[in-house]
Amino acid sequence: MENYILEMKNITVSFPGVKALDGAEFSLKKGEIHALLGENGAGKSTLMKVLTGVNHLDSGQILYDGKSYTGFHIEQAKELGISMIYQELNLVPELTVYENIFLGKELRKNGRIDKKKMIQTSADIIKTLGIKMDPLEKIKNLTMAYRQMVEIARSILNNPKILIMDEPTGPLTDNEVIILFDTMKRLKEKGVSIIYISHRLEEIFMVCDTCTVFRDGHFIQTMDVKDTDKNELVKLMVGRELNNQYPNRIPVPENAGNILEVKHLKAEKVHDISFSLRKGEILGIGGLVGSGRTETLRALFGADNHTGEIIKNGEKIKIQSPEDAINHGIVLVTEDRKGQGLLLNLSVSDNIVMPTLKKRKKGLFLDKKGIGTDVQSMISQLRIKTPSENQIVAFLSGGNQQKVIIGRWLIANSDIILFDEPTRGIDVGAKYEIYTLMNELKKAGKSVIMVSSDMPELMGMSDRIIVLAEGRLTGSLSDADHFSQEEIMASASDI
Ligand SMILES: Nc1ncnc2c1ncn2[C@@H]1O[C@H](COP(=O)(O)OP(=O)(O)OP(=O)(O)O)[C@@H](O)[C@H]1O
Ligand SMILES: [Mg+2]
């Protein structure tokens, strides 16, 4: 008999118009790191929210720590030792590490806040995580990885038996990922069971013991990680063979001229960058987190102030706002779907057409029919999983929200598309579709600038790559058949 902390059987959860989980099962052993895999909308987050008491079962049974349940309340889940690290970290930037760890759970002695004890306990927890961090440091001075550590420290305070991590590595650099994995292994040694959700399949092989695949709300299979490989996992997730990760590269026409020239671009974190973009080209921008890649795109899109020259089709243009950029046919697909992109309370359709609404008039009226057709075609091209175009975006799964943003800018009929981490949080099958779409854009004579931390993606899709380090251009690679990861990394750390 295996030693299970959790067994979930025959789990069904529905929302209006959607059966998010349909007879699913999931079993977790004590002290293992268990990956939960599946395409966008497969039901991963929904299952985790059952554990944290956010979602409730239509039917099913949960056996947790020897007792039987048909669901949890939020407070009850916490008390029982089920803890979740949320992707949108809930920390107060102005407060210190220890204050955040103890937020709402402050220790008292004789009625007064026991600062000393809280700092000491925080230091102890930080030590068990295997990292160095000052409990008195303010959150705003920490990198993403360390902020996440604070979030983990905070949940350790509850002595969790199960720790759930839903796509925790999205905003982390490679080195930071290693730190996180070390911490996870330490927690596992202490007997904590970890459920790990990620679309980066390589990570599964670095840190997980077991994996379970879901597809369309159904349980597919549970395996030992050592008995499987990436191809098999992809096949189980997607439900069909997926042979290539990237479509064939479409060469840029030899006579293609520059559509864009950027000269001496300066903005916050961008220190005098010049480059050009050809018609029908995908220009990749590599570099580490914080190298000024996102800021370069934001400057070109008019989202941040900048100086320097932007020349489009030989003519100098002024971009002082996103509206200017859109009018000049330049759009930005952002990585941060909550912060800069989506209006969560509006429908899929509204979110897709919103920025280009002004262009969508027929006479005095909105061209509703045209909009409907375009939205439908985006939903099917990008395989956005939604019961209808009128569904509120907040109810879509994370990856499907990302697709809505992509759809928004593809519909905008622009000729330069700036992509910032276009496939973050997107499942393997849908990634391929987005790459195919990029190629379609190329074929249509449009140009793409793509920032990506995913090295294989950067090399697999770009025609040319420039590399930034601390806001300066430190490398340029133009031989697409022989891109080298070493060369990109060397330029990226050339400070
Ligand atoms: N509160 C809700 N109301 C309506 N539908 C919902 C709600 N929560 C989830 N869904 C739907 O349930 C399905 C499963 O969503 P879930 O968030 O569990 O997917 P996921 O596997 O986590 O995907 P991703 O990898 O994109 O994060 C999706 O079709 C989603 O739109
Ligand atoms: Mg999810």
Coordinates of C-alpha atoms and ligand atoms in Angstrom, one line a residue:
M1 CA 0.0 0.0 0.0
E2 CA 1.3 3.4 -1.0
N3 CA 1.2 6.1 1.6
Y4 CA -1.2 8.7 0.2
I5 CA -2.0 12.0 1.8
L6 CA -4.7 12.7 -0.7
E7 CA -7.0 10.7 -3.0
M8 CA -9.6 12.5 -5.1
K9 CA -12.1 10.3 -6.9
N10 CA -14.7 10.9 -9.5
I11 CA -14.4 14.6 -9.3
T12 CA -16.9 16.7 -11.3
V13 CA -17.1 20.5 -11.2
S14 CA -19.3 22.5 -13.6
F15 CA -19.7 26.1 -14.3
P16 CA -22.5 27.6 -16.5
G17 CA -21.8 26.2 -19.9
V18 CA -18.6 24.4 -19.0
K19 CA -17.8 21.0 -17.3
A20 CA -14.4 21.9 -16.0
L21 CA -13.8 18.5 -14.4
D22 CA -15.6 15.3 -15.4
G23 CA -15.1 12.3 -13.2
A24 CA -11.4 13.2 -12.7
E25 CA -9.1 11.6 -10.2
F26 CA -5.9 12.5 -8.5
S27 CA -3.8 10.8 -5.9
L28 CA -0.8 12.4 -4.0
K29 CA 1.7 10.5 -1.9
K30 CA 3.3 11.9 1.2
G31 CA 6.5 13.8 0.5
E32 CA 6.4 13.7 -3.3
I33 CA 6.5 16.4 -5.9
H34 CA 3.7 15.7 -8.3
A35 CA 3.2 17.5 -11.6
L36 CA -0.3 18.2 -12.9
L37 CA -0.2 18.6 -16.6
G38 CA -2.7 19.4 -19.3
E39 CA -3.6 21.9 -22.0
N40 CA -5.0 25.3 -21.3
G41 CA -8.5 24.7 -19.9
A42 CA -7.9 21.1 -19.0
G43 CA -9.1 21.7 -15.4
K44 CA -5.8 21.9 -13.5
S45 CA -6.5 25.1 -11.6
T46 CA -10.1 24.1 -11.1
L47 CA -8.9 20.9 -9.3
M48 CA -6.5 22.9 -7.1
K49 CA -9.3 25.4 -6.2
V50 CA -11.3 22.4 -5.0
L51 CA -8.5 21.7 -2.6
T52 CA -8.3 25.3 -1.4
G53 CA -12.0 25.5 -0.9
V54 CA -12.6 28.0 -3.7
N55 CA -14.5 25.6 -6.0
H56 CA -17.1 23.1 -4.9
L57 CA -17.8 19.7 -6.2
D58 CA -20.9 18.6 -8.1
S59 CA -20.0 15.1 -7.1
G60 CA -16.9 13.1 -6.0
Q61 CA -15.0 12.1 -3.0
I62 CA -11.9 13.4 -1.3
L63 CA -9.8 11.3 1.1
Y64 CA -7.4 13.6 2.9
D65 CA -5.0 12.5 5.7
G66 CA -7.2 9.5 6.5
K67 CA -10.6 11.3 6.5
S68 CA -13.3 11.5 3.9
Y69 CA -14.6 14.8 2.6
T70 CA -16.9 16.1 -0.1
G71 CA -15.2 19.5 -0.2
F72 CA -13.6 22.1 1.9
H73 CA -14.3 25.6 3.1
I74 CA -11.5 28.1 2.5
E75 CA -10.6 28.4 6.2
Q76 CA -10.9 24.7 6.7
A77 CA -8.5 24.0 3.9
K78 CA -5.9 26.3 5.5
E79 CA -6.4 24.7 8.9
L80 CA -6.0 21.3 7.4
G81 CA -2.6 22.3 6.0
I82 CA -3.5 22.8 2.3
S83 CA -1.7 25.9 1.1
M84 CA -1.4 27.5 -2.4
I85 CA 1.2 29.9 -3.8
Y86 CA -0.8 32.2 -6.0
Q87 CA 0.7 33.5 -9.2
E88 CA -0.3 37.0 -8.5
L89 CA 1.6 37.4 -5.3
N90 CA -0.3 39.0 -2.5
L91 CA 2.5 40.9 -0.8
V92 CA 2.6 44.5 0.5
P93 CA 5.7 46.1 -1.2
E94 CA 6.2 48.8 1.4
L95 CA 6.4 46.3 4.3
T96 CA 9.3 44.1 5.3
V97 CA 9.8 40.4 4.7
Y98 CA 8.8 39.4 8.2
E99 CA 5.8 41.7 8.3
N100 CA 4.6 40.1 5.2
I101 CA 5.2 36.6 6.4
F102 CA 3.1 37.4 9.6
L103 CA 0.5 39.6 7.9
G104 CA -2.8 39.0 9.6
K105 CA -1.2 36.5 11.9
E106 CA 1.0 38.8 14.0
L107 CA 2.5 37.3 17.2
R108 CA 1.8 39.0 20.5
K109 CA 3.2 39.0 23.9
N110 CA 1.3 40.6 26.8
G111 CA -1.0 42.2 24.2
R112 CA 1.9 43.8 22.3
I113 CA 3.3 42.9 18.9
D114 CA 6.2 40.6 19.5
K115 CA 8.5 41.9 16.8
K116 CA 11.6 40.0 18.0
K117 CA 9.9 36.6 17.9
M118 CA 8.5 37.3 14.4
I119 CA 11.8 38.3 13.0
Q120 CA 13.5 35.2 14.6
T121 CA 10.8 32.8 13.3
S122 CA 11.0 34.4 9.9
A123 CA 14.8 33.9 9.9
D124 CA 14.3 30.2 10.9
I125 CA 11.8 29.6 8.1
I126 CA 14.1 31.3 5.6
K127 CA 16.9 29.1 6.7
T128 CA 14.8 25.9 6.1
L129 CA 14.1 27.2 2.6
G130 CA 17.9 27.1 2.0
I131 CA 18.1 30.8 0.9
K132 CA 19.7 34.0 2.2
M133 CA 17.2 36.8 2.8
D134 CA 17.1 39.5 5.5
P135 CA 13.7 39.4 7.3
L136 CA 14.0 43.2 7.6
E137 CA 14.3 43.9 3.9
K138 CA 11.4 45.6 2.2
I139 CA 9.5 43.5 -0.4
K140 CA 9.9 46.3 -3.0
N141 CA 13.6 45.7 -3.0
L142 CA 13.4 42.0 -3.8
T143 CA 13.4 40.3 -7.1
M144 CA 10.4 38.2 -8.2
A145 CA 12.1 35.0 -7.1
Y146 CA 12.6 36.3 -3.6
R147 CA 9.1 37.7 -3.4
Q148 CA 7.9 34.2 -4.2
M149 CA 10.1 32.9 -1.4
V150 CA 8.3 35.2 1.0
E151 CA 5.0 33.8 -0.2
I152 CA 6.3 30.3 0.3
A153 CA 7.7 31.3 3.8
R154 CA 4.3 32.6 4.6
S155 CA 2.6 29.3 3.8
I156 CA 5.2 27.4 5.7
L157 CA 4.0 29.2 8.8
N158 CA 0.8 27.2 8.5
N159 CA 2.8 23.9 8.6
P160 CA 1.3 22.8 5.3
K161 CA 1.0 19.1 4.4
I162 CA 0.2 20.0 0.8
L163 CA 1.7 22.9 -1.0
I164 CA 0.2 23.8 -4.4
M165 CA 2.2 25.8 -6.9
D166 CA 0.3 26.9 -10.0
E167 CA 2.8 28.0 -12.7
P168 CA 5.3 29.5 -10.2
T169 CA 8.2 29.9 -12.7
G170 CA 6.5 32.2 -15.2
P171 CA 8.4 35.3 -14.1
L172 CA 11.6 33.7 -13.0
T173 CA 15.0 33.6 -14.6
D174 CA 16.8 30.2 -15.1
N175 CA 19.0 30.8 -12.0
E176 CA 16.0 31.7 -10.0
V177 CA 14.2 28.6 -11.1
I178 CA 17.1 26.5 -9.7
I179 CA 16.8 28.3 -6.4
L180 CA 13.0 27.5 -6.3
F181 CA 13.6 23.9 -7.2
D182 CA 16.2 23.5 -4.4
T183 CA 13.7 24.9 -1.9
M184 CA 11.0 22.5 -3.2
K185 CA 13.3 19.6 -2.7
R186 CA 14.0 20.7 0.9
L187 CA 10.4 20.9 1.7
K188 CA 9.8 17.5 0.2
E189 CA 12.5 16.1 2.5
K190 CA 10.5 17.5 5.4
G191 CA 7.5 15.5 4.3
V192 CA 5.6 18.2 2.5
S193 CA 3.7 17.0 -0.6
I194 CA 3.9 19.5 -3.5
I195 CA 1.6 19.7 -6.5
Y196 CA 3.3 21.5 -9.3
I197 CA 1.7 23.0 -12.4
S198 CA 3.7 24.2 -15.3
H199 CA 3.7 24.4 -19.1
R200 CA 7.5 24.1 -19.2
L201 CA 7.8 20.4 -19.6
E202 CA 11.6 20.4 -19.1
E203 CA 11.0 21.5 -15.5
I204 CA 9.0 18.3 -14.8
F205 CA 12.1 16.3 -15.4
M206 CA 14.2 18.5 -13.2
V207 CA 12.1 18.4 -10.0
C208 CA 9.1 16.2 -10.1
D209 CA 8.7 12.5 -9.0
T210 CA 5.3 11.8 -10.4
C211 CA 3.1 13.3 -13.0
T212 CA -0.6 13.2 -13.9
V213 CA -2.1 14.3 -17.2
F214 CA -5.6 15.8 -17.6
R215 CA -7.3 16.4 -20.9
D216 CA -10.6 18.3 -21.2
G217 CA -11.6 17.8 -17.6
H218 CA -10.7 14.1 -17.7
F219 CA -8.0 12.1 -15.9
I220 CA -5.7 10.5 -18.5
Q221 CA -2.8 8.9 -16.7
T222 CA -0.5 9.0 -13.7
M223 CA 3.1 7.9 -14.1
D224 CA 6.5 8.0 -12.5
V225 CA 8.5 10.8 -14.2
K226 CA 11.5 8.5 -14.7
D227 CA 9.3 6.2 -16.8
T228 CA 8.2 8.8 -19.3
D229 CA 9.6 11.4 -21.6
K230 CA 8.6 14.7 -23.1
N231 CA 7.2 13.3 -26.3
E232 CA 4.9 10.9 -24.4
L233 CA 3.7 13.7 -22.1
V234 CA 2.9 15.9 -25.0
K235 CA 1.0 13.2 -26.7
L236 CA -1.0 12.4 -23.6
M237 CA -1.8 16.1 -23.1
V238 CA -2.7 17.0 -26.7
G239 CA -4.3 13.6 -27.5
R240 CA -2.4 13.2 -30.7
E241 CA 1.2 13.0 -32.0
L242 CA 2.9 16.4 -32.2
N243 CA 6.0 15.9 -34.2
N244 CA 7.5 19.3 -34.5
Q245 CA 7.8 22.0 -31.9
Y246 CA 8.3 24.7 -34.5
P247 CA 6.9 25.1 -38.0
N248 CA 9.5 25.4 -40.8
R249 CA 11.1 28.7 -41.0
I250 CA 9.8 30.9 -43.8
P251 CA 12.7 32.9 -45.3
V252 CA 12.5 36.7 -45.4
P253 CA 12.3 37.7 -49.1
E254 CA 15.7 38.8 -50.3
N255 CA 14.6 42.1 -51.6
A256 CA 12.7 43.0 -48.4
G257 CA 13.5 46.5 -47.2
N258 CA 13.3 47.8 -43.7
I259 CA 9.9 48.5 -42.4
L260 CA 11.3 50.0 -39.2
E261 CA 14.5 51.7 -38.1
V262 CA 15.1 52.6 -34.5
K263 CA 17.9 55.0 -33.8
H264 CA 19.3 55.9 -30.4
L265 CA 16.2 54.8 -28.5
K266 CA 16.4 55.9 -24.9
A267 CA 13.8 55.2 -22.2
E268 CA 13.8 54.0 -18.7
K269 CA 16.2 51.1 -18.5
V270 CA 16.9 51.6 -22.3
H271 CA 20.2 53.3 -23.0
D272 CA 20.7 54.2 -26.6
I273 CA 19.6 51.2 -28.6
S274 CA 19.5 51.2 -32.4
F275 CA 18.3 48.4 -34.7
S276 CA 16.2 47.8 -37.8
L277 CA 13.4 45.4 -38.7
R278 CA 12.8 44.1 -42.3
K279 CA 9.4 43.5 -43.9
G280 CA 8.3 40.0 -43.3
E281 CA 10.9 39.4 -40.6
I282 CA 10.8 38.0 -37.1
L283 CA 13.4 39.8 -35.0
G284 CA 14.0 38.1 -31.7
I285 CA 15.2 40.0 -28.6
G286 CA 17.2 37.9 -26.1
G287 CA 18.5 38.9 -22.7
L288 CA 18.1 38.3 -19.0
V289 CA 15.1 39.5 -17.0
G290 CA 15.7 43.2 -16.3
S291 CA 17.9 43.8 -19.4
G292 CA 15.4 46.3 -20.8
R293 CA 13.7 44.1 -23.4
T294 CA 10.1 44.8 -22.2
E295 CA 11.0 48.5 -21.8
T296 CA 12.2 48.6 -25.4
L297 CA 8.9 47.2 -26.7
R298 CA 6.9 49.5 -24.4
A299 CA 8.8 52.5 -25.7
L300 CA 8.1 51.5 -29.3
F301 CA 4.4 51.1 -28.4
G302 CA 4.3 54.5 -26.8
A303 CA 3.5 53.1 -23.4
D304 CA 6.5 54.7 -21.9
N305 CA 8.2 58.0 -22.6
H306 CA 11.3 57.8 -24.9
T307 CA 13.7 59.8 -27.0
G308 CA 15.3 58.8 -30.3
E309 CA 14.2 58.3 -33.8
I310 CA 11.6 55.8 -35.1
I311 CA 11.4 55.5 -38.8
K312 CA 8.7 53.5 -40.5
N313 CA 8.8 52.8 -44.2
G314 CA 11.5 55.6 -44.6
E315 CA 9.4 58.2 -42.8
K316 CA 10.1 59.5 -39.3
I317 CA 7.1 59.0 -37.1
K318 CA 6.2 60.2 -33.6
I319 CA 4.8 57.7 -31.1
Q320 CA 3.8 59.3 -27.9
S321 CA 1.0 57.1 -26.9
P322 CA -0.3 53.6 -27.6
E323 CA -3.0 55.3 -29.7
D324 CA -0.2 56.8 -31.9
A325 CA 1.4 53.4 -32.2
I326 CA -1.9 51.7 -33.2
N327 CA -2.5 54.4 -35.8
H328 CA 0.9 53.7 -37.3
G329 CA 0.1 50.0 -37.4
I330 CA 2.2 49.0 -34.4
V331 CA 0.7 46.8 -31.7
L332 CA 2.0 45.2 -28.5
V333 CA 1.0 41.8 -27.2
T334 CA 1.9 42.0 -23.5
E335 CA 3.1 39.2 -21.2
D336 CA 1.3 40.6 -18.1
R337 CA -2.3 39.7 -18.9
K338 CA -3.7 41.1 -15.7
G339 CA -1.6 44.3 -15.4
Q340 CA -1.6 45.7 -18.8
G341 CA -3.9 43.8 -21.0
L342 CA -7.2 42.4 -20.1
L343 CA -10.4 43.8 -18.7
L344 CA -11.4 40.8 -16.7
N345 CA -15.1 41.8 -16.2
L346 CA -15.7 42.2 -19.9
S347 CA -16.5 39.5 -22.5
V348 CA -14.1 37.7 -24.8
S349 CA -15.6 39.6 -27.7
D350 CA -15.3 43.0 -26.0
N351 CA -11.7 42.3 -25.0
I352 CA -10.8 41.3 -28.5
V353 CA -12.3 44.3 -30.3
M354 CA -11.9 47.0 -27.7
P355 CA -8.7 48.8 -28.8
T356 CA -9.7 48.9 -32.4
L357 CA -13.3 49.8 -31.8
K358 CA -12.9 53.2 -33.4
K359 CA -12.0 51.7 -36.7
R360 CA -15.0 49.4 -36.7
K361 CA -17.7 51.8 -37.7
K362 CA -20.0 51.4 -40.7
G363 CA -21.3 54.9 -41.2
L364 CA -22.4 56.0 -37.8
F365 CA -22.8 52.6 -36.3
L366 CA -20.6 49.8 -35.1
D367 CA -20.2 47.1 -37.7
K368 CA -21.5 44.4 -35.3
K369 CA -21.7 41.7 -38.0
G370 CA -18.1 42.2 -39.1
I371 CA -17.0 42.2 -35.5
G372 CA -18.8 39.0 -34.8
T373 CA -17.2 37.2 -37.7
D374 CA -13.7 38.4 -36.9
V375 CA -14.1 37.5 -33.2
Q376 CA -15.4 34.0 -34.2
S377 CA -12.5 33.5 -36.5
M378 CA -10.0 34.4 -33.8
I379 CA -11.6 32.1 -31.3
S380 CA -11.3 29.2 -33.7
Q381 CA -7.9 30.1 -35.1
L382 CA -6.4 30.3 -31.6
R383 CA -8.6 27.6 -30.2
I384 CA -9.7 29.8 -27.4
K385 CA -11.6 27.5 -25.0
T386 CA -14.8 29.4 -24.1
P387 CA -18.5 28.5 -24.2
S388 CA -19.2 31.6 -26.3
E389 CA -17.7 35.0 -27.3
N390 CA -19.9 36.5 -24.6
Q391 CA -18.2 34.7 -21.8
I392 CA -16.6 36.9 -19.2
V393 CA -12.8 36.7 -19.5
A394 CA -12.3 36.3 -15.7
F395 CA -13.9 32.8 -16.1
L396 CA -11.4 31.6 -18.7
S397 CA -8.3 29.6 -17.8
G398 CA -5.0 31.4 -17.6
G399 CA -3.7 30.3 -20.9
N400 CA -7.0 31.1 -22.7
Q401 CA -6.8 34.6 -21.3
Q402 CA -3.4 35.0 -22.9
K403 CA -4.9 33.8 -26.2
V404 CA -7.6 36.5 -26.0
I405 CA -4.8 39.2 -25.8
I406 CA -3.1 37.7 -28.8
G407 CA -6.4 37.6 -30.7
R408 CA -7.0 41.3 -29.9
W409 CA -3.8 42.4 -31.7
L410 CA -4.0 40.0 -34.5
I411 CA -7.4 41.4 -35.4
A412 CA -6.1 44.9 -35.3
N413 CA -4.7 44.6 -38.8
S414 CA -1.4 46.1 -37.9
D415 CA 1.9 45.6 -39.8
I416 CA 4.3 45.5 -36.9
I417 CA 3.5 43.2 -34.0
L418 CA 5.5 43.4 -30.8
F419 CA 5.3 40.2 -28.8
D420 CA 6.5 40.1 -25.2
E421 CA 6.8 36.5 -24.0
P422 CA 4.0 35.4 -26.4
T423 CA 3.7 31.8 -25.2
R424 CA 4.2 32.1 -21.4
G425 CA 1.6 30.0 -19.8
I426 CA 0.4 28.6 -23.1
D427 CA 0.3 24.8 -23.6
V428 CA 2.4 23.0 -26.2
G429 CA -0.3 22.4 -28.7
A430 CA -1.4 26.1 -28.7
K431 CA 2.2 27.2 -28.8
Y432 CA 2.6 25.5 -32.1
E433 CA -0.6 27.3 -33.4
I434 CA 0.8 30.7 -32.3
Y435 CA 4.1 30.0 -34.1
T436 CA 2.1 29.0 -37.2
L437 CA 0.2 32.3 -36.9
M438 CA 3.5 34.2 -36.7
N439 CA 4.5 32.6 -39.9
E440 CA 1.2 33.5 -41.5
L441 CA 1.9 37.1 -40.4
K442 CA 5.3 36.9 -42.1
K443 CA 3.7 35.5 -45.3
A444 CA 1.3 38.4 -45.3
G445 CA 4.3 40.8 -45.3
K446 CA 4.0 41.7 -41.7
S447 CA 6.9 42.0 -39.3
V448 CA 7.3 40.8 -35.7
I449 CA 9.6 41.7 -32.8
M450 CA 9.5 39.0 -30.2
V451 CA 11.0 39.1 -26.7
S452 CA 11.3 35.6 -25.3
S453 CA 13.1 34.0 -22.4
D454 CA 12.4 30.7 -23.9
M455 CA 15.7 30.1 -25.6
P456 CA 14.6 27.3 -28.0
E457 CA 11.6 29.4 -29.0
L458 CA 13.8 32.4 -29.6
M459 CA 16.1 30.4 -31.8
G460 CA 13.4 28.3 -33.4
M461 CA 11.3 31.3 -34.6
S462 CA 13.5 34.3 -35.1
D463 CA 15.2 35.2 -38.4
R464 CA 17.6 37.4 -36.6
I465 CA 18.3 37.9 -32.9
I466 CA 19.6 40.9 -31.0
V467 CA 20.6 40.6 -27.4
L468 CA 20.3 43.3 -24.7
A469 CA 22.1 43.6 -21.4
E470 CA 21.4 46.3 -18.9
G471 CA 19.6 48.4 -21.5
R472 CA 22.3 48.2 -24.1
L473 CA 22.7 46.2 -27.3
T474 CA 25.4 43.6 -26.7
G475 CA 24.9 41.1 -29.5
S476 CA 23.5 40.5 -32.9
L477 CA 23.1 37.1 -34.5
S478 CA 21.9 36.9 -38.1
D479 CA 22.6 33.4 -39.3
A480 CA 19.3 31.7 -38.4
D481 CA 20.5 28.3 -39.3
H482 CA 23.3 28.5 -36.8
F483 CA 22.0 30.4 -33.8
S484 CA 24.0 29.4 -30.7
Q485 CA 22.6 29.4 -27.2
E486 CA 26.1 30.0 -25.9
E487 CA 26.6 33.1 -28.0
I488 CA 23.3 34.5 -26.8
M489 CA 24.0 33.8 -23.2
A490 CA 27.5 35.3 -23.5
S491 CA 26.0 38.5 -24.9
A492 CA 23.3 38.5 -22.4
S493 CA 25.7 38.6 -19.5
D494 CA 28.1 41.0 -21.2
I495 CA 27.7 43.9 -18.8
Ligands
LIG1 N1 -15.3 30.4 -12.3 C1 -15.5 29.9 -13.5 N2 -16.6 30.2 -14.3 C2 -16.7 29.6 -15.5 N3 -15.9 28.8 -16.1 C3 -14.7 28.5 -15.4 C4 -14.5 29.0 -14.1 N4 -13.3 28.6 -13.7 C5 -12.8 27.8 -14.7 N5 -13.7 27.8 -15.7 C6 -13.5 27.0 -17.0 O1 -13.2 25.7 -16.6 C7 -12.2 25.1 -17.6 C8 -11.0 24.7 -16.8 O2 -10.3 25.8 -16.4 P1 -8.9 25.7 -15.6 O3 -8.6 27.1 -15.1 O4 -9.0 24.7 -14.5 O5 -7.9 25.3 -16.7 P2 -6.3 25.1 -16.5 O6 -6.1 23.6 -16.8 O7 -5.8 25.6 -15.2 O8 -5.7 25.9 -17.8 P3 -4.4 26.9 -17.9 O9 -3.3 26.0 -18.3 O10 -4.8 27.7 -19.1 O11 -4.3 27.6 -16.7 C9 -12.0 26.2 -18.6 O12 -12.8 26.0 -19.7 C10 -12.4 27.5 -17.9 O13 -12.8 28.5 -18.8
MG2 MG -4.6 27.3 -14.7

